[in-house]
Coordinates of C-alpha atoms in Angstrom, one line a residue:
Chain E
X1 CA 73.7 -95.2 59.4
X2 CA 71.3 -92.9 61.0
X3 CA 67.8 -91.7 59.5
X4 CA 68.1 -87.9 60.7
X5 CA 64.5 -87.7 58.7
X6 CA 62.6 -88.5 61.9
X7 CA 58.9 -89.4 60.4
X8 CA 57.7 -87.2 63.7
X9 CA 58.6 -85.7 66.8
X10 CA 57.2 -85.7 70.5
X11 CA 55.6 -81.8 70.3
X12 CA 56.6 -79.1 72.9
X13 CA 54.0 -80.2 75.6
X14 CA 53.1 -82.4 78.4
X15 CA 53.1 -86.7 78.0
X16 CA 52.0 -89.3 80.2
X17 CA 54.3 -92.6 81.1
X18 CA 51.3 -95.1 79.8
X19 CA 49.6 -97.2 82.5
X20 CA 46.9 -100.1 80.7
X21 CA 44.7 -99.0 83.5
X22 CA 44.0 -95.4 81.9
X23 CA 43.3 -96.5 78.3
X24 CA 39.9 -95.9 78.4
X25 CA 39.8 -92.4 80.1
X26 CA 42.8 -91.1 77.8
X27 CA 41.1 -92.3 74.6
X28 CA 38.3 -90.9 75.8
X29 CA 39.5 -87.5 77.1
X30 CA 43.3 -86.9 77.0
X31 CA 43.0 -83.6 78.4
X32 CA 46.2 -81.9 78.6
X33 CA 48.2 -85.0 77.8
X34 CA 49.5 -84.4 74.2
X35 CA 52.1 -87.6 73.8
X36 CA 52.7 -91.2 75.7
X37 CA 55.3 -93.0 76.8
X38 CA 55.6 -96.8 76.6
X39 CA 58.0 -98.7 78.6
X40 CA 59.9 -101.1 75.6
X41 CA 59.2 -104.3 76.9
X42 CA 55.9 -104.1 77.8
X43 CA 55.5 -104.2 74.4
X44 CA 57.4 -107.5 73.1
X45 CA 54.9 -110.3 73.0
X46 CA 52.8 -111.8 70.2
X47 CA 49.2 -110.0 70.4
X48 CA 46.7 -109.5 72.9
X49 CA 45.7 -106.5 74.9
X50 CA 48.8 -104.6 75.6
X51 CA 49.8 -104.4 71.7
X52 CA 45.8 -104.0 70.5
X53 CA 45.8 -101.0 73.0
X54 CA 49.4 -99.5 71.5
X55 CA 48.2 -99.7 68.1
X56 CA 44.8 -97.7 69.1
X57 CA 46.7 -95.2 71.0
X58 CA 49.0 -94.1 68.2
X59 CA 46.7 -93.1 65.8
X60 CA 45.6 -90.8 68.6
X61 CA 49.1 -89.4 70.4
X62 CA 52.6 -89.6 69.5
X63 CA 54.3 -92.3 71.2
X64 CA 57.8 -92.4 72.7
X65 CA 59.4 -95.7 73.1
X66 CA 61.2 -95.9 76.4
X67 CA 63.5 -98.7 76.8
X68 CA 64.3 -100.4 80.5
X69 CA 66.5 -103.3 79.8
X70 CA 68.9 -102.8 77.1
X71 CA 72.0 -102.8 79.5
X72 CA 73.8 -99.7 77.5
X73 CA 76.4 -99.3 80.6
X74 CA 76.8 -103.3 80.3
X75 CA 80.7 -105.0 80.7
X76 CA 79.3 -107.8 78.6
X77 CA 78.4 -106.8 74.4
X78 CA 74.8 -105.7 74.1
X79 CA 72.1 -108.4 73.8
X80 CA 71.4 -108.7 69.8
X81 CA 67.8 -110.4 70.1
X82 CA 66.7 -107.5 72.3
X83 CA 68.0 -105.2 70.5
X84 CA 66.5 -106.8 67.3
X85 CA 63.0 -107.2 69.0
X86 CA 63.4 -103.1 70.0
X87 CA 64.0 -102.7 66.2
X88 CA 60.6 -104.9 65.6
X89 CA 58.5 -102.7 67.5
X90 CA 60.0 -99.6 66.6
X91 CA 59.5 -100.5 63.1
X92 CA 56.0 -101.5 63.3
X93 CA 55.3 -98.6 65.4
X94 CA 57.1 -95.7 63.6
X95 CA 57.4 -94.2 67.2
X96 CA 58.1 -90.3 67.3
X97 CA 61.6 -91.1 70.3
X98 CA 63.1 -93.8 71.3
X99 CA 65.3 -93.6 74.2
X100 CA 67.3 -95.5 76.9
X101 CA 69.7 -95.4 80.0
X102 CA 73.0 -94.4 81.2
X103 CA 72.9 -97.7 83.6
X104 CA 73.3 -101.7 83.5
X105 CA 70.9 -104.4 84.2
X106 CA 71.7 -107.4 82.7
X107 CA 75.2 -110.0 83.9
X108 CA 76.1 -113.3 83.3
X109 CA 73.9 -113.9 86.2
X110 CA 71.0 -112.6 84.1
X111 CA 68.5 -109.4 83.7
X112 CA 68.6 -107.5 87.0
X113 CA 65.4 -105.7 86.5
X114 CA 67.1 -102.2 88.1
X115 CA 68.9 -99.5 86.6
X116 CA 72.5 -100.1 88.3
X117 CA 75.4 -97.2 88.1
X118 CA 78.6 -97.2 86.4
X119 CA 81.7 -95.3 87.2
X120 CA 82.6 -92.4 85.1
X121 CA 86.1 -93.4 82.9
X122 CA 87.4 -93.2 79.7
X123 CA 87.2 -97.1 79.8
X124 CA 83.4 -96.8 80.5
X125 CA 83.2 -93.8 78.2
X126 CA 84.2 -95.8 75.5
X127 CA 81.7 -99.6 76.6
X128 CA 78.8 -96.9 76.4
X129 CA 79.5 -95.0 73.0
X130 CA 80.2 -98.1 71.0
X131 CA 76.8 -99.3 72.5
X132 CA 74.9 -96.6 71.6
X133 CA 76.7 -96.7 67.7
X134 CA 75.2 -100.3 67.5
X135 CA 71.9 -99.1 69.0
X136 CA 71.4 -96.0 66.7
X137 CA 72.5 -98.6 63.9
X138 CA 70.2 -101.0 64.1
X139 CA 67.3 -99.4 64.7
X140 CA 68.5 -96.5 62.4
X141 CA 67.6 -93.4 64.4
X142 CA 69.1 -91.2 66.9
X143 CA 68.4 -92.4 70.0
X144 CA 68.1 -90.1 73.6
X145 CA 70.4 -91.0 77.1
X146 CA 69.0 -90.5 80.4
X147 CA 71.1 -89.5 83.1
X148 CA 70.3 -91.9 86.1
X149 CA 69.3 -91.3 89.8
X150 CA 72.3 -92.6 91.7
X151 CA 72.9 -93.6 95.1
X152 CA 76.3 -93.8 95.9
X153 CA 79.6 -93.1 94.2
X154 CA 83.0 -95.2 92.5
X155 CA 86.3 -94.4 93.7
X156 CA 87.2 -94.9 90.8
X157 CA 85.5 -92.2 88.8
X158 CA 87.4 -89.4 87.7
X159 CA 85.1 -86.5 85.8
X160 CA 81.8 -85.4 86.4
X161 CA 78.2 -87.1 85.0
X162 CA 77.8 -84.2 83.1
X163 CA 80.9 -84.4 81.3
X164 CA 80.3 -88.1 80.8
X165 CA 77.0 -87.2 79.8
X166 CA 78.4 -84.5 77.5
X167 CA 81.3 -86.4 75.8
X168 CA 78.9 -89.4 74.8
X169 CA 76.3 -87.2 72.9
X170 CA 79.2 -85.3 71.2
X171 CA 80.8 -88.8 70.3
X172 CA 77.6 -90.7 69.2
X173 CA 75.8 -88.3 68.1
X174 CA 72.8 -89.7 70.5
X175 CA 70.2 -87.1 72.2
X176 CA 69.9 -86.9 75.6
X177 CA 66.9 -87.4 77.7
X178 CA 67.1 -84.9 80.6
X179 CA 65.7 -86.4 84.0
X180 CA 64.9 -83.3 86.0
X181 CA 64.1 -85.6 89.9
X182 CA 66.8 -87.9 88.8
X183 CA 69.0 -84.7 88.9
X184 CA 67.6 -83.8 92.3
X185 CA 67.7 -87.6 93.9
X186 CA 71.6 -87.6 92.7
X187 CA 72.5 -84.1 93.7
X188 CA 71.0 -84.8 96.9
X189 CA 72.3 -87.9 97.5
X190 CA 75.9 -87.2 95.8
X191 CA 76.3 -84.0 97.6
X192 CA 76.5 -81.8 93.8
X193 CA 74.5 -78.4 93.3
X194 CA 71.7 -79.9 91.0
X195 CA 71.4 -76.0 89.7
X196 CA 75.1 -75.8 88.4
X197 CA 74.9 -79.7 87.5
X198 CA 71.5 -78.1 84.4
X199 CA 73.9 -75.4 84.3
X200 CA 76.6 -77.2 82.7
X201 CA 74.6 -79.7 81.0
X202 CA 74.5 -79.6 77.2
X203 CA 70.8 -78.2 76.8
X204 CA 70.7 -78.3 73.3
X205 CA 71.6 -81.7 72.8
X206 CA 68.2 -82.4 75.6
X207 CA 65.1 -83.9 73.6
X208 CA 62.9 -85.0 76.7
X209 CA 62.4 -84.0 79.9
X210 CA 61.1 -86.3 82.7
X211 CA 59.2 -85.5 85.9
X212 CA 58.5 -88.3 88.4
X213 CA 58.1 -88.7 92.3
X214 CA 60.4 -89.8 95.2
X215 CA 60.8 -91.0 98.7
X216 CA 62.5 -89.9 101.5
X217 CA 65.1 -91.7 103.4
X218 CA 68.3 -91.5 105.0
X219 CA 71.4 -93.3 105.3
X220 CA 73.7 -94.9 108.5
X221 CA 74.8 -91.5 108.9
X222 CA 71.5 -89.5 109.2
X223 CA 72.1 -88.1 105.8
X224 CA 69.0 -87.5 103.3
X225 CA 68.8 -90.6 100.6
X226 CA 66.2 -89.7 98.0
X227 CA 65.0 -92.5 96.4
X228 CA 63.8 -92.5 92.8
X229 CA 60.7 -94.3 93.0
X230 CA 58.3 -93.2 90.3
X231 CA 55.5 -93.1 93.1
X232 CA 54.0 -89.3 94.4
X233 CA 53.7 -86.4 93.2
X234 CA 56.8 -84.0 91.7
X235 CA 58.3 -82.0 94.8
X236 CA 58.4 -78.1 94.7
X237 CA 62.2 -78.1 94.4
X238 CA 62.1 -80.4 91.1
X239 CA 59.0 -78.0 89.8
X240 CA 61.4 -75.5 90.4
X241 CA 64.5 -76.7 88.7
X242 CA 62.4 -77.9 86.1
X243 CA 61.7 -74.0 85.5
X244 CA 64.8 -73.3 85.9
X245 CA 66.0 -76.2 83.2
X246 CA 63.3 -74.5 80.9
X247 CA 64.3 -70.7 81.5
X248 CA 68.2 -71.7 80.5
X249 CA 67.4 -74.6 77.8
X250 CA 63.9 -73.8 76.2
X251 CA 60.8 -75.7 76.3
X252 CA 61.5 -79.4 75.5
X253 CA 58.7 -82.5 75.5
X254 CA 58.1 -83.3 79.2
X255 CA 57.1 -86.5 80.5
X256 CA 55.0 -87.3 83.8
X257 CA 56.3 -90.7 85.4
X258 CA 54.3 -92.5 87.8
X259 CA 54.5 -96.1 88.1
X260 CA 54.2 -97.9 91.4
X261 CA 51.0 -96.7 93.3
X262 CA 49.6 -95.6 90.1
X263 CA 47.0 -92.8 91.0
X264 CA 43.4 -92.3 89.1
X265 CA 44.1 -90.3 85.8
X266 CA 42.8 -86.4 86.7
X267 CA 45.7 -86.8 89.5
X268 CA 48.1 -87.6 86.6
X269 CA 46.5 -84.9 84.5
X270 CA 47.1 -82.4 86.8
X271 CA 50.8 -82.9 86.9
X272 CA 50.7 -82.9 83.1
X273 CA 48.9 -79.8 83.0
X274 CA 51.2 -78.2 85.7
X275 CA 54.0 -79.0 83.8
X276 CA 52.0 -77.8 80.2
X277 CA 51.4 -74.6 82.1
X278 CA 55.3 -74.1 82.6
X279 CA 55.9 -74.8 79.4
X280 CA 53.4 -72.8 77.5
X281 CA 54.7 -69.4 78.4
X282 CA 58.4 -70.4 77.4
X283 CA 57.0 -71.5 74.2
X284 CA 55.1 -68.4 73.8
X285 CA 58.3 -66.2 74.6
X286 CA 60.2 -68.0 71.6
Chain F
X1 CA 86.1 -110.3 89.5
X2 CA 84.8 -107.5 87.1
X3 CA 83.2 -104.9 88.8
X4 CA 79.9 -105.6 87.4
X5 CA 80.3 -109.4 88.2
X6 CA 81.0 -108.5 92.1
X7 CA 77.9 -106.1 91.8
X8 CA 76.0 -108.3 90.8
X9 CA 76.7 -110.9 92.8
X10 CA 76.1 -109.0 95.8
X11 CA 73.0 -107.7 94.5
X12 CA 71.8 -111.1 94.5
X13 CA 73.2 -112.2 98.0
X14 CA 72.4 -110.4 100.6
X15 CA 74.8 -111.8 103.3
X16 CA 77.4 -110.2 100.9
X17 CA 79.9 -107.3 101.9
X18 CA 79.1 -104.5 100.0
X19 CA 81.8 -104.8 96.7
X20 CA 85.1 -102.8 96.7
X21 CA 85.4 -99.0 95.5
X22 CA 81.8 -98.0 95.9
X23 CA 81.7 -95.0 98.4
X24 CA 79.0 -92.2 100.1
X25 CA 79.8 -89.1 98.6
X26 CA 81.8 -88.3 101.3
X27 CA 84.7 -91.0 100.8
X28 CA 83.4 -93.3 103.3
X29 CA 81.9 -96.9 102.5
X30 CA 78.4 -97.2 100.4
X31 CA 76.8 -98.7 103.2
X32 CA 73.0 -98.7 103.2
X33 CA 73.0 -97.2 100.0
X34 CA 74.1 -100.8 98.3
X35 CA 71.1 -101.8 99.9
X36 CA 68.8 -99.6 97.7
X37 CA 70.0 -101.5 94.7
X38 CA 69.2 -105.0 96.8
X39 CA 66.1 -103.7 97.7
X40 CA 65.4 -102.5 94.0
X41 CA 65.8 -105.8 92.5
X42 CA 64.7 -108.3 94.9
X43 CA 61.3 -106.2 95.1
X44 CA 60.9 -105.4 91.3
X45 CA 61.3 -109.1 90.6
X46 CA 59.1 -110.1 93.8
X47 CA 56.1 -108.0 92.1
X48 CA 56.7 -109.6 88.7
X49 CA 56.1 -113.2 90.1
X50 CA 53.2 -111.6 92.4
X51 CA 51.6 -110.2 89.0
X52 CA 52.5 -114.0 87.0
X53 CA 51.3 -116.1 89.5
X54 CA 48.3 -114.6 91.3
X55 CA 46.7 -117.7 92.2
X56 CA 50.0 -119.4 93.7
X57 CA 49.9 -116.2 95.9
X58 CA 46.8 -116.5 96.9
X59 CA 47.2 -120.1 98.0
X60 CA 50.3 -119.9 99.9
X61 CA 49.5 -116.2 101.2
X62 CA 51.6 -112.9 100.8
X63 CA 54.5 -113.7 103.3
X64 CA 55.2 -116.7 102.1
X65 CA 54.8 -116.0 98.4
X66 CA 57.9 -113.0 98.8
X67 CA 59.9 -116.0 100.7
X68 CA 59.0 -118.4 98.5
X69 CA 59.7 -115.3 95.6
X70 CA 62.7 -114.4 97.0
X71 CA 64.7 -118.1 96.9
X72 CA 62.9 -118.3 93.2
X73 CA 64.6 -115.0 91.8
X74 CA 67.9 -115.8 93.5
X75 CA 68.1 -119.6 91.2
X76 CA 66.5 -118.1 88.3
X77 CA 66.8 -114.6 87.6
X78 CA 65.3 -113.7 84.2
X79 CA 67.3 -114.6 81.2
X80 CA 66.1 -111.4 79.3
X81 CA 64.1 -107.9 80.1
X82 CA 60.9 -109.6 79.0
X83 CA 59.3 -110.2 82.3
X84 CA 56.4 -110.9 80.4
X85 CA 57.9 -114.2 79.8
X86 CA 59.7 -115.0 83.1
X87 CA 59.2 -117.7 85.2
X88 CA 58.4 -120.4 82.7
X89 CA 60.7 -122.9 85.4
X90 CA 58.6 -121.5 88.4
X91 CA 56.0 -124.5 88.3
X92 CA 59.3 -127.0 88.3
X93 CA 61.0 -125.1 90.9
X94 CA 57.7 -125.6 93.0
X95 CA 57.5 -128.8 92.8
X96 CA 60.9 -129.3 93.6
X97 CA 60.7 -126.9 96.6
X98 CA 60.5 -129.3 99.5
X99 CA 59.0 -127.2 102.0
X100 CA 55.9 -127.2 99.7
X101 CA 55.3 -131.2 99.3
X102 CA 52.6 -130.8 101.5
X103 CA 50.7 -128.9 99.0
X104 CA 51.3 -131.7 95.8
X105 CA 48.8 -129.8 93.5
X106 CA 50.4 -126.4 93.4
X107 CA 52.9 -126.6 90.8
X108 CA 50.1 -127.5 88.5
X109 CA 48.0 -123.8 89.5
X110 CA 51.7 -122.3 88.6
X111 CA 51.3 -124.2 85.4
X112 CA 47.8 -122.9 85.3
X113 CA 48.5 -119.2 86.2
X114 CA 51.8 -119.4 83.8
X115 CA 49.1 -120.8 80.8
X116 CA 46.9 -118.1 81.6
X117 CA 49.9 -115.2 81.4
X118 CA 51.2 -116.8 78.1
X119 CA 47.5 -116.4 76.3
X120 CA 47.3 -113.3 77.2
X121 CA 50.4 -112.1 75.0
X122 CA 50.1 -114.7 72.3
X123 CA 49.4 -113.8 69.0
X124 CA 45.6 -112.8 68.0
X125 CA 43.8 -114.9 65.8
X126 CA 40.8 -114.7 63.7
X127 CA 37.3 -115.8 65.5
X128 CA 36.3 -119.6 64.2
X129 CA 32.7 -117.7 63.1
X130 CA 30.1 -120.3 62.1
X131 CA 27.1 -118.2 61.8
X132 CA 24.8 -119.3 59.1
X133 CA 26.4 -122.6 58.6
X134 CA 24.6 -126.0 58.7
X135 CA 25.7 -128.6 61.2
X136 CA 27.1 -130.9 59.3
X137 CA 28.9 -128.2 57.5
X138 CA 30.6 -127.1 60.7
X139 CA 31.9 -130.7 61.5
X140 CA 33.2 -131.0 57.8
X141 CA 35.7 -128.1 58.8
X142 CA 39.2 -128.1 60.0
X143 CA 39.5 -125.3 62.7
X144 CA 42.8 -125.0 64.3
X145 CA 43.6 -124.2 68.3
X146 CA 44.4 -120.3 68.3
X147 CA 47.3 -119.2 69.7
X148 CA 46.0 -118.3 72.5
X149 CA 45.0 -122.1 73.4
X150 CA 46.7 -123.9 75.3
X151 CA 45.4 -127.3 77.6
X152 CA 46.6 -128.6 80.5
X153 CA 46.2 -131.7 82.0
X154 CA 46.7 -132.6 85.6
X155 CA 46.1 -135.0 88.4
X156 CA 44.5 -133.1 91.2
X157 CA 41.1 -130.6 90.6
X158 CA 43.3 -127.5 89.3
X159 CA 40.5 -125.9 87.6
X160 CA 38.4 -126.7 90.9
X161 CA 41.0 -125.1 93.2
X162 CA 41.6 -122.0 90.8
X163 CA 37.6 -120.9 91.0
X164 CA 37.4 -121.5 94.4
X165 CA 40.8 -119.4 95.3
X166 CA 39.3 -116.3 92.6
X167 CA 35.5 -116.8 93.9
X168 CA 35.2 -118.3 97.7
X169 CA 31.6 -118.9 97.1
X170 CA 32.3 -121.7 93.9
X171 CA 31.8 -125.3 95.4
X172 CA 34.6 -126.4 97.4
X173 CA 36.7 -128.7 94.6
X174 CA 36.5 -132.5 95.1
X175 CA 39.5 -134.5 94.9
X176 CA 40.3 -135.9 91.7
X177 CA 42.1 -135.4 88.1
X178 CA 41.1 -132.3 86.0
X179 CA 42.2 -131.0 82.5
X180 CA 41.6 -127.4 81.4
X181 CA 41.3 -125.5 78.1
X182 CA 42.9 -122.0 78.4
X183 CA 41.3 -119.9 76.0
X184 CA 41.2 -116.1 75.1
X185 CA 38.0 -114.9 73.5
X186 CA 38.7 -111.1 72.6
X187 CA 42.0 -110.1 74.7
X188 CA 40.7 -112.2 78.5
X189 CA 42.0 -115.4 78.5
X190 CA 40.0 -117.6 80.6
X191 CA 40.7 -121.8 82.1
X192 CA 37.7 -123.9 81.3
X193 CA 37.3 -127.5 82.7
X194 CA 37.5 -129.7 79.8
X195 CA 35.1 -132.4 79.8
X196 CA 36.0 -136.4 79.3
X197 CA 37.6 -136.7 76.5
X198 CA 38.5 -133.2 75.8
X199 CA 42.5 -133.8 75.9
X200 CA 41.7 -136.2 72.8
X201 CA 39.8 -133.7 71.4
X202 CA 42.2 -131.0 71.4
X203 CA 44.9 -133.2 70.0
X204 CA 43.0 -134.2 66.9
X205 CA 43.0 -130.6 66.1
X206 CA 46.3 -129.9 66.2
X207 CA 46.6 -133.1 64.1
X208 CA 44.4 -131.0 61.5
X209 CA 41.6 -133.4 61.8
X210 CA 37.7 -132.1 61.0
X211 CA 35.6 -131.2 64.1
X212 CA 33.9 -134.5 63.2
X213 CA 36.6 -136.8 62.9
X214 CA 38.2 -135.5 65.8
X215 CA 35.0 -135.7 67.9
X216 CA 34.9 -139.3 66.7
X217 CA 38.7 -140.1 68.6
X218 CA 37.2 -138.5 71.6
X219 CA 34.2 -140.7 71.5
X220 CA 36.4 -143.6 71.0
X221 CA 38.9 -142.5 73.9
X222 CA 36.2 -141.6 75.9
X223 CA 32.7 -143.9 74.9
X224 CA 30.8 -141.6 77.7
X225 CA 32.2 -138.5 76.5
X226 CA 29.4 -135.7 75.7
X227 CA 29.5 -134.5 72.4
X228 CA 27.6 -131.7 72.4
X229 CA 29.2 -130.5 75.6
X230 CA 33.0 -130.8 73.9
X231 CA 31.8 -129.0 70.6
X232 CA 29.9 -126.2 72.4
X233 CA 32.6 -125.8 74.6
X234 CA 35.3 -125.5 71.6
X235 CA 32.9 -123.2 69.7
X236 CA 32.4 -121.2 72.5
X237 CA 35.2 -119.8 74.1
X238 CA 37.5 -118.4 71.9
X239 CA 39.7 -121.9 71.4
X240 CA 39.4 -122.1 67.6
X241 CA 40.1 -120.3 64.6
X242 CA 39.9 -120.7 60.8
X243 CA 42.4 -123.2 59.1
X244 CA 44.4 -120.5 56.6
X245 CA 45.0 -123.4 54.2

């Protein structure tokens, strides 16, 4: 049973993926960073630091609960003390999103620690949407699906990412979480048009945006491999589909990621405030 | 196989063809672009162990840690997304590790740095506060060992060796058996040597003995054992906190 009363909601504005390291400075002065995101489990342990410094930060910001190892596109059933130790923090924390990915990570070999691809069928179709019924369930709330950065294909697929995308959040009912550079890195390295891939996507199901970094490689062939690695700065293109995302869809809650080679915080507030900036006049326009 | 079992076992070894039906864009084989999921995993998991066992990296070096790293993650990936709580078999997998016998005391610093991660995370606990309170007063009471507490006991100087790897100018440690208290006052757990008869010490309080009578075991353990040294110790760094009962 879902809880469509949602006790609040990330606002139309600029967040910050949370980094311990910046607690200080953003309690301090958030400047244009209006919400935070917490990876999930970072969050699961007893007591000390990381869940003293959560429970300061939300009475300052809204706080959206971002899940890395839940396994959605898993062969094997959903892990039910995860999932029970998500509902724990979510219900101690009231957070204003909680959201997850369209990817695998754990196996009978055990937790993977990456966010591995799936092929698009009606037999995957089906594994995914009766996770996310059992996810949206038990922590009773919608939950938001974020298309993955991808780097190489299954014969075996046979429609599109976006229609997968598409006929889960009709299905389930979920929101989806929009990743602008992962929709660059797997246009790129899939060889789609990442403008028609926003074009077709279902916009008004989108309840986050994110904005992160990647690097530059190539493959045996010579060909560009983008690599989603959380680590510079947002490239021109992705600012520029990311206006493009908000000129079609509308201004949605847009989240900065950077999380290896973390830089000081005005360098993170810049992004947020570039990405505010493109927001702001959308919002004004509505 | 499944196709996520063949995934993932080729994820994990990289002498491994890359699994059937995954493609470039272009209909030819994945190639190098399996490789960015090997690389993804075998590197995320590599930093979790560098972050969980800092002092084990210092001591062996950064080359051999991702070796040593590598072989670890490969026998015993994580069991859950916590990676918080990963690596709990890392001391026994050292000391098993033959290539490393020649360093005999380094499972116990994985103990040591693993002690140190898990009281971080554990629960918080109320401060033992004895302000204002007469001495004998203070040894009538039955503190427990916060969560955050945890000792250690081991038979080389681990406590010796973990200063001097985190400060180069701390005396050199002496050969020799140490035990440590691993205490958190506030949120920064920190490893304290524990003085002759300490271990005693800390076992009559988890027996939910008074400060007194438990100082009294240590004595007994230990005739040589300095009293004041144990109590200030336990007072002082964040190891105790108020019996609820």
């Amino acid at each position: 049973m879902l809880d469509t009363a949602a006790p609040r909601r990330l606002p139309l504005a600029a967040g910050l993926g949370y980094k311990p390291q910046h607690f200080a400075g953003l309690m301090a002065d958030p400047g244009p960073v209006r919400w935070l995101e917490i990876h999930a489990e970072n969050y699961l342990g007893a007591g000390g630091r990381p869940l003293a410094q959560l429970r300061a930060l939300a009475e300052r910001f809204p706080i959206s609960v971002h899940g890395v190892g839940l396994s959605i596109g898993g062969e094997r059933p959903l892990d039910a003390d995860h999932l029970a130790r998500l509902r724990h923090l979510c219900d101690w924390l009231q957070p204003a999103s909680f959201s997850e990915h369209l990817a695998w990570s754990t196996h009978d070999t055990g937790f993977l620690n990456d966010l591995l691809p799936l092929p698009y069928t009606d037999a995957t179709l089906a594994r995914v949407c009766t996770h996310i019924d059992r996810v949206q369930e038990v922590l009773g709330r919608r939950m938001l699906l974020e298309n993955p950065a991808t780097y190489l294909a299954f014969a075996e697929s046979d429609r599109t990412e976006v229609e997968f995308l598409s006929e889960i959040a009709r299905r389930t009912g979920c929101g989806l979480l929009l990743d602008v550079n992962n929709v660059f890195v797997s246009a790129t390295n899939q060889g789609w048009d990442a403008r028609a891939y926003i074009d077709a996507f279902p916009l008004d199901a989108v309840g986050e945006i994110h904005l992160g970094g990647h690097d530059e490689d190539r493959d045996e062939h010579g060909r560009p491999l983008l690599i989603d690695s959380h680590g510079r700065p947002v490239v021109g293109a992705v600012w520029a589909l990311y206006a493009h995302t908000l000129a079609r869809g509308g201004p949605r809650p847009t989240l900065i990621e950077w999380d290896t080679d973390v830089p000081p915080l005005p360098t993170l507030m810049a992004e947020a405030a570039r990405a505010g900036a493109l927001l702001s006049p959308v919002e004004a326009a509505r | 196989m499944t196709g996520q079992t063949a995934f993932a076992a080729a994820l994990l070894d990289p002498s491994a063809p890359v699994p059937e039906g995954l493609r470039d864009p272009f209909g030819g084989p994945a190639g190098k672009r399996f490789d960015v999921y090997r690389n993804n995993v075998a590197v995320s998991l590599t930093e979790a162990l560098e972050t969980g066992f800092p002092t084990v990296r210092r001591l062996v070096g950064d080359a051999y840690f991702k070796a040593l790293a590598g072989v670890f993650l490969r026998a015993h990936p994580p069991s859950d997304p916590r990676l918080a709580s990963w690596g709990t078999t890392f001391p026994g997998f050292v000391a098993g590790f033959p290539p490393l016998a020649r360093l005999p005391y380094l499972a116990d610093i994985a103990r040591l740095d693993l002690g140190l991660r898990q009281s971080y995370h554990a629960a918080d606990a109320a401060p033992f506060d004895t302000a204002g309170l007469a001495p004998a007063a203070v040894l009538a009471l039955k503190p427990r060992l916060a969560p955050a507490t945890l000792v250690l006991s081991s038979r080389h100087p681990v406590h010796g060796i973990w200063r001097f790897s985190h400060a180069p100018d701390a005396p050199k440690p002496a050969p020799g058996p140490e035990d440590v208290l691993i205490a958190r006052a506030g949120y920064d757990p920190a490893p304290h040597l524990l003085p002759p008869g300490g271990l005693t010490f800390a076992r009559a309080l988890k027996g939910r003995l008074t400060l007194s009578e438990a100082l009294t075991r240590a004595l007994a353990d230990h005739p040589g054992a300095d009293a004041a040294a144990l109590l200030t110790l336990f007072l002082t760094s964040g190891a105790l906190t108020p019996d609820p009962a």
